[in-house]
Amino acid sequence: MSAISITGESTEMYLKSIVELEMLTAPPVAISHLAQRLGVSSPSVLEMVKRLAVQNLVTHTPYKGVSLTERGRRRAMAVLRRHRLWERFLVDALHLPWETVHDYACQLEHATAPAVTDALAAFLGNPTACPHGNPIPDAVGDVQPSVAVPLLELPVGQSARLAHIIYEEAILLEYLARRGLVPGARLMLEDIAPYQGPLMVRVDGSEHPAALGREIAARVFVLPD
Amino acid sequence: MSAISITGESTEMYLKSIVELEMLTAPPVAISHLAQRLGVSSPSVLEMVKRLAVQNLVTHTPYKGVSLTERGRRRAMAVLRRHRLWERFLVDALHLPWETVHDYACQLEHATAPAVTDALAAFLGNPTACPHGNPIPDAVGDVQPSVAVPLLELPVGQSARLAHIIYEEAILLEYLARRGLVPGARLMLEDIAPYQGPLMVRVDGSEHPAALGREIAARVFVLPD
DNA sequence: AAAGATAATTAGGATACCCTAATTTAAGGA
DNA sequence: TCCTTAAATTAGGGTATCCTAATTATCTTT
């Protein structure tokens, strides 16, 4: 409303989280999942979701969940584009460590005008993927769909190449990187423990197989040979 | 307070405005001046100033005005540093037009972590001035003081070189640029109209002298020969 | 089909901003 | 010194965003 007020930063954070969750689980996205992802209470999320619904950015089905409208999806893709471009910039130009750039990009993504976004993309040579392997939407918000599958769904004994990692928190990325799990790494699923037990993954160039919990394995996407 | 909330963006905008106003007029800064600069009502400014005072960022003397504390000055300088570094980046790397980058930098300056700021400075070759000629504070917040004087105070007939322009709104910069008034330009003050009348400035390479209002002339700093 | 568990929603509050209108203070000229 | 005026302050509201505790709906399980 004024020169000072923040221009829909919350809105963008919600839209981004929704689009990310829609990629993992089929829409609609549960209020509680959003709440967990954003670190905010369910009533707060519900309230915000209602505000987003009024603006025609999401559809809320009571007791079911939220899905993005076309308008909301476009806005979310624009955020994702800015986020991943900044990540490329922070790694390629500023030489900041791979695992740390996600958080910095989360701040910059909300402070970037369209003209800056386009100029940044050109400066970087219009890259098509962020440093974690995730595709960068183009200027109209289109992404080429990934054919990679979650590591969780890779058959045992099947070798594959790591394509991308979603939900790029620094902690997770550091953990994976220390085990050689970076985009492009060759790996093979050796074993899956029963119940909610870990997956044993042999990474090329590593001495020991890595043990990954299922939560983690669901975020690592691979391209089988 | 939460993962979503905005981390003191307002705070930084206030501190930045205060430091800028302190450079023009002697401290303390009047509440009404701040209000005008920020485009916000006086009661709002007063309220915010009280919040800043509680955090030991400013000192408020009732009915007198505001001054930055040492802590506040450091914070303000950090904002100024980020702002001017981003301006350099937007001009030098992204090749965006000189007059437009101020507004973009105003957004980015609040979304830049210290590690990013330092890496950005290194990437740019640790520049010492922004594209509008204003000095970039170093990592500890020190600036070399400028010896430039406001154009308003230049004696008639004295030739000089344009050093820097403060308060870099796009409108003002475009106006000046169209008249050849960019940092480094050679100029001479030809005449000053009485009362609040304009200054007549002859710019090297321009056909006609430019007429500048006093509000504007107070923002243009020059180095007399 | 009833009961229990889980998720969603409502109720009731808090804080950081913002605003207008009314009042008070300070400062300078008659 | 007193009065006028401009600036500062107080009073009283508004919205967006967050929270906890209480209630209600849905789903699962016996």
Short mmCIF file of C-alpha atoms in Angstrom, two decimals, chain B residues 3-225:
data_model
loop_
_atom_site.label_atom_id
_atom_site.label_comp_id
_atom_site.label_asym_id
_atom_site.label_seq_id
_atom_site.Cartn_x
_atom_site.Cartn_y
_atom_site.Cartn_z
CA ALA B 3 10.30 -18.61 8.62
CA ILE B 4 8.11 -16.36 6.52
CA SER B 5 8.40 -13.00 8.17
CA ILE B 6 10.37 -10.27 6.51
CA THR B 7 13.65 -9.62 8.23
CA GLY B 8 13.63 -5.96 9.05
CA GLU B 9 13.26 -4.63 5.56
CA SER B 10 11.47 -1.57 6.94
CA THR B 11 14.19 -1.09 9.49
CA GLU B 12 16.84 -0.95 6.79
CA MET B 13 14.87 1.46 4.65
CA TYR B 14 14.51 3.83 7.57
CA LEU B 15 18.18 3.62 8.51
CA LYS B 16 19.25 4.21 4.94
CA SER B 17 17.02 7.27 4.61
CA ILE B 18 18.28 8.66 7.87
CA VAL B 19 21.92 8.32 6.89
CA GLU B 20 21.22 9.94 3.55
CA LEU B 21 19.44 12.86 5.16
CA GLU B 22 22.21 13.25 7.73
CA MET B 23 24.61 13.75 4.83
CA LEU B 24 22.57 16.64 3.50
CA THR B 25 21.51 18.51 6.62
CA ALA B 26 23.18 18.39 9.99
CA PRO B 27 21.69 15.85 12.43
CA PRO B 28 19.24 15.44 14.02
CA VAL B 29 16.96 14.58 11.10
CA ALA B 30 13.43 15.99 11.34
CA ILE B 31 10.57 13.50 11.50
CA SER B 32 8.79 15.35 8.71
CA HIS B 33 11.82 15.13 6.42
CA LEU B 34 11.99 11.42 6.93
CA ALA B 35 8.26 11.14 6.34
CA GLN B 36 8.52 13.01 3.07
CA ARG B 37 11.49 10.98 1.89
CA LEU B 38 9.86 7.66 2.71
CA GLY B 39 6.42 8.65 1.45
CA VAL B 40 4.84 7.82 4.79
CA SER B 41 2.91 9.91 7.34
CA SER B 42 4.67 11.60 10.25
CA PRO B 43 2.88 9.57 12.92
CA SER B 44 3.98 6.38 11.17
CA VAL B 45 7.55 7.59 11.10
CA LEU B 46 7.43 8.56 14.75
CA GLU B 47 6.13 5.15 15.69
CA MET B 48 8.87 3.42 13.73
CA VAL B 49 11.52 5.74 15.13
CA LYS B 50 10.48 4.72 18.62
CA ARG B 51 10.86 1.08 17.65
CA LEU B 52 14.31 1.81 16.24
CA ALA B 53 15.25 3.68 19.42
CA VAL B 54 14.34 0.66 21.53
CA GLN B 55 16.73 -1.39 19.41
CA ASN B 56 19.45 1.18 19.98
CA LEU B 57 19.69 2.01 16.31
CA VAL B 58 18.72 5.68 16.61
CA THR B 59 18.40 8.35 19.27
CA HIS B 60 15.17 10.27 19.33
CA THR B 61 15.06 13.71 20.94
CA PRO B 62 11.38 14.68 21.29
CA TYR B 63 10.39 17.66 19.15
CA LYS B 64 13.93 17.76 17.77
CA GLY B 65 14.56 14.76 15.55
CA VAL B 66 16.49 11.53 15.07
CA SER B 67 20.17 10.67 14.83
CA LEU B 68 21.80 7.34 14.16
CA THR B 69 23.67 5.60 16.94
CA GLU B 70 26.96 3.95 16.10
CA ARG B 71 25.13 0.66 15.73
CA GLY B 72 22.56 2.29 13.47
CA ARG B 73 25.21 3.94 11.36
CA ARG B 74 26.95 0.64 10.82
CA ARG B 75 23.72 -1.00 9.72
CA ALA B 76 22.94 1.90 7.41
CA MET B 77 26.38 1.79 5.85
CA ALA B 78 25.98 -1.92 5.20
CA VAL B 79 22.77 -1.17 3.29
CA LEU B 80 24.43 1.60 1.32
CA ARG B 81 27.29 -0.75 0.47
CA ARG B 82 24.96 -3.43 -0.83
CA HIS B 83 22.92 -0.88 -2.74
CA ARG B 84 25.88 0.58 -4.55
CA LEU B 85 27.47 -2.78 -5.27
CA TRP B 86 24.26 -3.99 -6.87
CA GLU B 87 24.10 -0.81 -8.93
CA ARG B 88 27.59 -1.53 -10.24
CA PHE B 89 26.60 -5.10 -11.01
CA LEU B 90 23.44 -4.08 -12.82
CA VAL B 91 25.32 -1.59 -14.96
CA ASP B 92 28.66 -3.36 -15.47
CA ALA B 93 27.58 -6.99 -15.76
CA LEU B 94 23.92 -6.87 -16.78
CA HIS B 95 24.30 -3.73 -18.92
CA LEU B 96 21.08 -2.20 -17.66
CA PRO B 97 20.68 1.53 -18.27
CA TRP B 98 22.38 3.84 -15.80
CA GLU B 99 19.23 5.71 -14.82
CA THR B 100 17.14 2.62 -14.08
CA VAL B 101 19.33 0.65 -11.71
CA HIS B 102 18.67 2.60 -8.53
CA ASP B 103 15.17 1.21 -8.10
CA TYR B 104 16.25 -2.37 -8.76
CA ALA B 105 19.10 -2.00 -6.27
CA CYS B 106 16.61 -0.74 -3.66
CA GLN B 107 14.97 -4.13 -3.77
CA LEU B 108 18.10 -6.26 -3.89
CA GLU B 109 19.87 -4.40 -1.08
CA HIS B 110 17.55 -5.93 1.53
CA ALA B 111 17.90 -9.48 0.26
CA THR B 112 21.65 -9.88 0.34
CA ALA B 113 23.49 -11.90 2.97
CA PRO B 114 26.98 -10.79 4.08
CA ALA B 115 28.68 -13.69 2.28
CA VAL B 116 26.93 -12.69 -0.95
CA THR B 117 27.86 -9.04 -0.50
CA ASP B 118 31.53 -9.85 -0.08
CA ALA B 119 31.58 -12.25 -3.00
CA LEU B 120 29.80 -9.69 -5.14
CA ALA B 121 32.34 -7.01 -4.24
CA ALA B 122 35.17 -9.36 -5.16
CA PHE B 123 33.46 -10.32 -8.43
CA LEU B 124 33.21 -6.64 -9.35
CA GLY B 125 36.85 -5.99 -8.43
CA ASN B 126 36.06 -4.13 -5.21
CA PRO B 127 34.80 -0.96 -6.86
CA THR B 128 34.95 2.27 -4.87
CA ALA B 129 32.03 4.15 -6.39
CA CYS B 130 28.56 3.41 -7.72
CA PRO B 131 27.55 4.40 -11.26
CA HIS B 132 26.22 7.70 -9.92
CA GLY B 133 29.59 8.53 -8.42
CA ASN B 134 28.76 7.86 -4.78
CA PRO B 135 31.42 6.09 -2.76
CA ILE B 136 30.91 2.46 -1.79
CA PRO B 137 31.54 1.87 1.94
CA ASP B 138 34.05 -0.88 2.66
CA ALA B 139 33.24 -4.09 4.50
CA VAL B 140 33.50 -2.39 7.91
CA GLY B 141 31.33 0.54 6.86
CA ASP B 142 33.98 3.18 6.34
CA VAL B 143 33.78 5.60 3.42
CA GLN B 144 36.41 8.01 2.30
CA PRO B 145 34.76 11.40 2.80
CA SER B 146 34.01 13.28 -0.40
CA VAL B 147 35.53 16.72 -0.92
CA ALA B 148 32.91 17.56 -3.55
CA VAL B 149 30.58 20.50 -2.90
CA PRO B 150 26.92 20.91 -3.87
CA LEU B 151 26.49 22.61 -7.23
CA LEU B 152 24.37 25.14 -5.33
CA GLU B 153 27.50 26.34 -3.55
CA LEU B 154 29.75 26.58 -6.59
CA PRO B 155 30.76 30.20 -7.27
CA VAL B 156 29.41 31.66 -10.51
CA GLY B 157 32.02 31.50 -13.26
CA GLN B 158 33.87 28.64 -11.62
CA SER B 159 34.31 25.54 -13.77
CA ALA B 160 34.18 22.11 -12.19
CA ARG B 161 33.72 18.39 -12.78
CA LEU B 162 30.58 16.52 -11.76
CA ALA B 163 31.51 14.16 -8.91
CA HIS B 164 28.32 12.47 -7.78
CA ILE B 165 24.56 12.70 -7.56
CA ILE B 166 22.66 11.79 -4.41
CA TYR B 167 19.06 10.54 -4.10
CA GLU B 168 19.25 8.65 -7.32
CA GLU B 169 15.63 8.49 -8.47
CA ALA B 170 15.26 7.45 -12.09
CA ILE B 171 13.34 10.62 -13.02
CA LEU B 172 16.03 12.93 -11.72
CA LEU B 173 18.83 10.94 -13.31
CA GLU B 174 17.17 10.82 -16.70
CA TYR B 175 16.58 14.53 -16.55
CA LEU B 176 20.21 15.20 -15.73
CA ALA B 177 21.61 12.68 -18.21
CA ARG B 178 19.61 14.24 -21.04
CA ARG B 179 21.49 17.47 -20.27
CA GLY B 180 24.88 15.78 -20.22
CA LEU B 181 25.05 15.85 -16.43
CA VAL B 182 26.67 12.51 -15.61
CA PRO B 183 29.59 11.83 -13.25
CA GLY B 184 32.78 13.11 -14.82
CA ALA B 185 31.11 15.76 -16.97
CA ARG B 186 32.84 19.16 -17.13
CA LEU B 187 30.62 22.14 -16.38
CA MET B 188 30.56 25.78 -15.37
CA LEU B 189 28.01 27.73 -13.34
CA GLU B 190 26.97 30.67 -15.53
CA ASP B 191 24.36 32.37 -13.43
CA ILE B 192 22.05 32.03 -10.45
CA ALA B 193 18.59 33.58 -10.60
CA PRO B 194 17.53 35.44 -7.44
CA TYR B 195 15.01 34.18 -4.87
CA GLN B 196 14.32 30.50 -5.51
CA GLY B 197 15.15 30.83 -9.20
CA PRO B 198 17.12 28.32 -11.26
CA LEU B 199 20.86 27.93 -11.76
CA MET B 200 22.19 28.19 -15.28
CA VAL B 201 24.82 25.56 -15.93
CA ARG B 202 26.95 25.24 -19.04
CA VAL B 203 27.86 21.62 -19.67
CA ASP B 204 30.81 20.78 -21.92
CA GLY B 205 29.54 19.36 -25.18
CA SER B 206 26.02 20.75 -24.78
CA GLU B 207 24.68 23.46 -27.05
CA HIS B 208 22.62 25.34 -24.50
CA PRO B 209 23.14 25.92 -20.81
CA ALA B 210 20.86 23.84 -18.60
CA ALA B 211 18.48 25.41 -16.09
CA LEU B 212 18.38 23.54 -12.80
CA GLY B 213 16.03 24.14 -9.89
CA ARG B 214 17.63 24.52 -6.48
CA GLU B 215 16.20 21.27 -5.16
CA ILE B 216 18.03 19.51 -7.95
CA ALA B 217 21.23 21.54 -7.69
CA ALA B 218 21.52 20.58 -4.03
CA ARG B 219 21.82 16.95 -5.06
CA VAL B 220 24.53 17.40 -7.64
CA PHE B 221 28.04 17.47 -6.19
CA VAL B 222 31.01 18.88 -8.07
CA LEU B 223 34.78 19.16 -7.71
CA PRO B 224 35.88 22.72 -8.59
CA ASP B 225 39.09 22.92 -10.66
#
